[in-house]
Amino acid sequence: MAQHTVTVRGLVRQFGPRRVLDDLDLVVRQGEFVALLGRSGSGKSTLLRILAGLDRDADGEIAVDGTVSVAFQQPRLLPWRRVWRNVSLGLHGVDGREVAEKALAEVQLTDHAQAWPLTLSGGEAQRVSLARALVREPDLLLLDEPFGALDALTRLAMHRLVDDLWQRHRPAVLLVTHDVDEALELADRVLVLDEGRIVAEHTPPAGRPRRHADLTELRARVLADLGVVTDEAA
Amino acid sequence: MSIPVLTADRTRVSSAAVTPTRKPRRRALSGAWRWASPVALLLLWQVTSSTGILPDDKLSSPAKVLAAGVDLATSGQLGDAFVVSLRRVLIGVAVGAVIALALGITAGLSRWGAVLVDPPVQMLRTLPFLGLIPLFIIWFGIGEEPKIALVALGFAFPLYLNVYAGIRDTDPQLLEATAVLGFTRWERLAHVVLPAALPQALVGLRQGLGVAWLSLIVGEQINADAGLGYLINNARDFLRTDQVVVGLVVYAGLGLATDALVRALEGRALRWRSTR
Ligand SMILES: Nc1ncnc2c1ncn2[C@@H]1O[C@H](COP(=O)(O)OP(=O)(O)O)[C@@H](O)[C@H]1O
Ligand SMILES: [Mg+2]
């Protein structure tokens, strides 16, 4: 039986009288790529922050096994540390210039190791953020709309990069997104969060890379779960 | 012709870029011409002095000021006064820095610190601190202490305010990002909070040094028996306006020098920002 990296049962998170997460159950298996879809404000970030240990005011059973890394929608690099330093921060204390440069090579940023973060483009900064997350060799990689602020072309390149990195390192991934195509292209399993719990689960075809055409029907079903009616579903 | 177009173009470029880029030839021209009016004023001053329009006991001529400067410098008086004044500023700034950093960091880092430290400091700040001189004389006498205390106080307020503000403005997102990486409170302080507060703290340093020089000048008016203020007061008693001006020039030079020093420090410490 496969090991579980994330096991969550009966998770409740309230802000005042509002239950943003309400009796939520979630399992992520070792090395599994899970995408979490949901409308804006449905509690996706809240769930991710709880799993990252940034929010300790939740009730319920929460078990995360192993090292956790997070990449946020904004790259959140320290502007006063050079790019390679920002990556080696992920190693926490260890002065791993070599490791950092290897990680930067993986995101095709070898030339920018010495650069200051403020000189990077949005996509480059986000790749540094990914390198910083990966350099820790995490068992669980939490991604909170990491491509949300990028232009469409950069986003496509980032999809390929993340897919590539995941295949190479095999962490369990929980990718939060509101982009249905992104979820269907990248994930083994697509979950839909609504009203504080997981309301639907879909499994895209196994092969990679996935062909857009093969996903049409599934996309319509997922969109229907999200409350969007399309021609295909109608 | 095409000149108005070029001018308009240039304005657009310089307002868009962080550092205005102009044609080198134009910069050289305006650079030289910027000296024209100061030099003219200096000449005017010299001419009015030599012709007797500006009497010597009101203001000496530039040539006399220069001669007095050389005189005071070679006799060692200027150097001695300079050292005394510099020492007052250095000690005052050091004391003020310790106080301002301790209070600013305390208030910036802890909620209780902010509640307990900030209100009294804000209240004291509204006092015109030069008005405290009589109290300082009662407390510290008329020796070095009141002068140093005045410098320390004048320096501490701007530094405190900016350190406090800088720490409070630390981006919580960066704190979160490093918390996820397993950073302890102290590591976050060293890697995130203090570097984030540095630009603002340097602004405070610059402002504080400006006030420190002002405090020194005022403080040295009270019963000084050494230092630049003493030199100036002495010269006043003998109507030596040339020596008074020498003292003022040295004050100005010191102010400019510290400003340049802080600027150099900023350039070095904030390299990561200049590349934006
Ligand atoms: N710290 C907080 N205090 C109060 N309400 C919050 C807080 N964080 C999130 N919320 C609320 O919880 C809901 C879910 O937020 P979030 O998890 O950020 O949604 P999203 O799915 O868009 O990531 C939103 O309505 C938001 O206003
Ligand atoms: Mg969110």
Short mmCIF file of N, CA, C and O in Angstrom, two decimals, chain A residues 33-76:
data_model
loop_
_atom_site.label_atom_id
_atom_site.label_comp_id
_atom_site.label_asym_id
_atom_site.label_seq_id
_atom_site.Cartn_x
_atom_site.Cartn_y
_atom_site.Cartn_z
N PHE A 33 0.90 13.83 -7.77
CA PHE A 33 0.68 15.21 -8.19
C PHE A 33 -0.82 15.49 -8.13
O PHE A 33 -1.58 14.98 -8.93
N VAL A 34 -1.20 16.30 -7.15
CA VAL A 34 -2.62 16.59 -6.97
C VAL A 34 -2.86 18.07 -7.24
O VAL A 34 -2.10 18.92 -6.78
N ALA A 35 -3.89 18.36 -8.01
CA ALA A 35 -4.27 19.75 -8.23
C ALA A 35 -5.55 20.04 -7.47
O ALA A 35 -6.45 19.19 -7.40
N LEU A 36 -5.60 21.21 -6.88
CA LEU A 36 -6.77 21.62 -6.11
C LEU A 36 -7.39 22.83 -6.78
O LEU A 36 -6.78 23.89 -6.86
N LEU A 37 -8.62 22.61 -7.27
CA LEU A 37 -9.32 23.70 -7.93
C LEU A 37 -10.40 24.24 -7.01
O LEU A 37 -10.89 23.54 -6.13
N GLY A 38 -10.76 25.46 -7.24
CA GLY A 38 -11.84 26.03 -6.44
C GLY A 38 -12.02 27.48 -6.78
O GLY A 38 -11.07 28.13 -7.24
N ARG A 39 -13.21 27.96 -6.55
CA ARG A 39 -13.45 29.37 -6.83
C ARG A 39 -12.60 30.23 -5.91
O ARG A 39 -12.14 29.78 -4.86
N SER A 40 -12.45 31.47 -6.32
CA SER A 40 -11.72 32.42 -5.48
C SER A 40 -12.44 32.56 -4.15
O SER A 40 -13.66 32.71 -4.11
N GLY A 41 -11.69 32.45 -3.08
CA GLY A 41 -12.29 32.57 -1.75
C GLY A 41 -12.84 31.27 -1.21
O GLY A 41 -13.47 31.25 -0.15
N SER A 42 -12.61 30.16 -1.92
CA SER A 42 -13.16 28.89 -1.46
C SER A 42 -12.31 28.26 -0.36
O SER A 42 -12.71 27.24 0.21
N GLY A 43 -11.15 28.82 -0.08
CA GLY A 43 -10.35 28.30 1.04
C GLY A 43 -9.12 27.53 0.60
O GLY A 43 -8.48 26.85 1.42
N LYS A 44 -8.73 27.64 -0.66
CA LYS A 44 -7.57 26.89 -1.15
C LYS A 44 -6.29 27.31 -0.44
O LYS A 44 -5.53 26.48 0.06
N SER A 45 -6.07 28.62 -0.39
CA SER A 45 -4.85 29.10 0.28
C SER A 45 -4.89 28.78 1.76
O SER A 45 -3.85 28.46 2.35
N THR A 46 -6.05 28.86 2.33
CA THR A 46 -6.19 28.55 3.76
C THR A 46 -5.73 27.12 4.02
O THR A 46 -4.96 26.86 4.95
N LEU A 47 -6.19 26.19 3.17
CA LEU A 47 -5.79 24.79 3.33
C LEU A 47 -4.28 24.63 3.18
O LEU A 47 -3.62 23.95 3.96
N LEU A 48 -3.74 25.30 2.18
CA LEU A 48 -2.30 25.18 1.92
C LEU A 48 -1.47 25.72 3.09
O LEU A 48 -0.47 25.13 3.48
N ARG A 49 -1.93 26.85 3.63
CA ARG A 49 -1.20 27.44 4.75
C ARG A 49 -1.25 26.54 5.98
O ARG A 49 -0.29 26.46 6.74
N ILE A 50 -2.36 25.85 6.14
CA ILE A 50 -2.45 24.91 7.27
C ILE A 50 -1.44 23.78 7.06
O ILE A 50 -0.71 23.41 7.98
N LEU A 51 -1.39 23.25 5.84
CA LEU A 51 -0.46 22.15 5.57
C LEU A 51 0.99 22.61 5.70
O LEU A 51 1.88 21.84 6.07
N ALA A 52 1.25 23.88 5.39
CA ALA A 52 2.61 24.41 5.48
C ALA A 52 3.00 24.74 6.91
O ALA A 52 4.15 25.10 7.17
N GLY A 53 2.04 24.65 7.83
CA GLY A 53 2.34 24.96 9.23
C GLY A 53 2.31 26.46 9.52
O GLY A 53 2.79 26.90 10.55
N LEU A 54 1.76 27.23 8.58
CA LEU A 54 1.71 28.68 8.78
C LEU A 54 0.47 29.10 9.55
O LEU A 54 0.37 30.22 10.02
N ASP A 55 -0.50 28.20 9.64
CA ASP A 55 -1.75 28.51 10.33
C ASP A 55 -2.01 27.37 11.30
O ASP A 55 -2.29 26.25 10.89
N ARG A 56 -1.89 27.67 12.58
CA ARG A 56 -2.02 26.59 13.57
C ARG A 56 -3.34 26.65 14.32
O ARG A 56 -3.48 26.04 15.37
N ASP A 57 -4.29 27.40 13.78
CA ASP A 57 -5.56 27.55 14.47
C ASP A 57 -6.66 26.69 13.87
O ASP A 57 -7.85 27.01 13.97
N ALA A 58 -6.28 25.60 13.22
CA ALA A 58 -7.29 24.74 12.61
C ALA A 58 -7.55 23.54 13.52
O ALA A 58 -6.68 23.11 14.27
N ASP A 59 -8.78 23.00 13.43
CA ASP A 59 -9.12 21.79 14.18
C ASP A 59 -9.20 20.61 13.23
O ASP A 59 -9.50 20.76 12.05
N GLY A 60 -8.96 19.44 13.78
CA GLY A 60 -9.05 18.23 12.96
C GLY A 60 -7.72 17.52 12.94
O GLY A 60 -6.73 17.98 13.52
N GLU A 61 -7.71 16.38 12.27
CA GLU A 61 -6.50 15.58 12.20
C GLU A 61 -5.68 16.01 10.98
O GLU A 61 -6.15 15.99 9.85
N ILE A 62 -4.45 16.45 11.23
CA ILE A 62 -3.58 16.91 10.14
C ILE A 62 -2.25 16.21 10.29
O ILE A 62 -1.54 16.42 11.27
N ALA A 63 -1.90 15.39 9.34
CA ALA A 63 -0.60 14.72 9.40
C ALA A 63 0.14 14.95 8.09
O ALA A 63 -0.37 14.66 7.01
N VAL A 64 1.32 15.53 8.19
CA VAL A 64 2.17 15.73 7.01
C VAL A 64 3.48 15.01 7.27
O VAL A 64 4.13 15.25 8.29
N ASP A 65 3.84 14.12 6.36
CA ASP A 65 5.00 13.28 6.58
C ASP A 65 6.18 13.77 5.74
O ASP A 65 6.14 13.71 4.52
N GLY A 66 7.21 14.29 6.40
CA GLY A 66 8.42 14.67 5.67
C GLY A 66 8.60 16.18 5.53
O GLY A 66 7.89 16.97 6.15
N THR A 67 9.58 16.56 4.72
CA THR A 67 9.92 17.97 4.51
C THR A 67 8.89 18.64 3.61
O THR A 67 8.46 18.05 2.63
N VAL A 68 8.56 19.86 3.96
CA VAL A 68 7.59 20.60 3.17
C VAL A 68 8.24 21.84 2.58
O VAL A 68 9.01 22.53 3.25
N SER A 69 7.96 22.10 1.31
CA SER A 69 8.38 23.36 0.68
C SER A 69 7.17 24.03 0.09
O SER A 69 6.21 23.36 -0.29
N VAL A 70 7.23 25.36 0.02
CA VAL A 70 6.11 26.11 -0.53
C VAL A 70 6.61 27.09 -1.58
O VAL A 70 7.65 27.73 -1.39
N ALA A 71 5.89 27.20 -2.67
CA ALA A 71 6.11 28.31 -3.60
C ALA A 71 4.79 29.06 -3.69
O ALA A 71 3.75 28.47 -3.94
N PHE A 72 4.86 30.37 -3.46
CA PHE A 72 3.65 31.17 -3.41
C PHE A 72 3.39 31.84 -4.75
O PHE A 72 4.22 31.79 -5.67
N GLN A 73 2.25 32.51 -4.81
CA GLN A 73 1.94 33.22 -6.06
C GLN A 73 2.97 34.31 -6.35
O GLN A 73 3.39 34.48 -7.48
N GLN A 74 3.38 35.03 -5.31
CA GLN A 74 4.49 35.96 -5.46
C GLN A 74 5.77 35.21 -5.09
O GLN A 74 5.76 34.42 -4.16
N PRO A 75 6.86 35.47 -5.78
CA PRO A 75 8.09 34.68 -5.54
C PRO A 75 8.64 34.82 -4.12
O PRO A 75 9.28 33.91 -3.61
N ARG A 76 8.40 35.96 -3.49
CA ARG A 76 8.84 36.18 -2.10
C ARG A 76 10.33 35.92 -1.92
O ARG A 76 10.74 35.24 -0.97
#
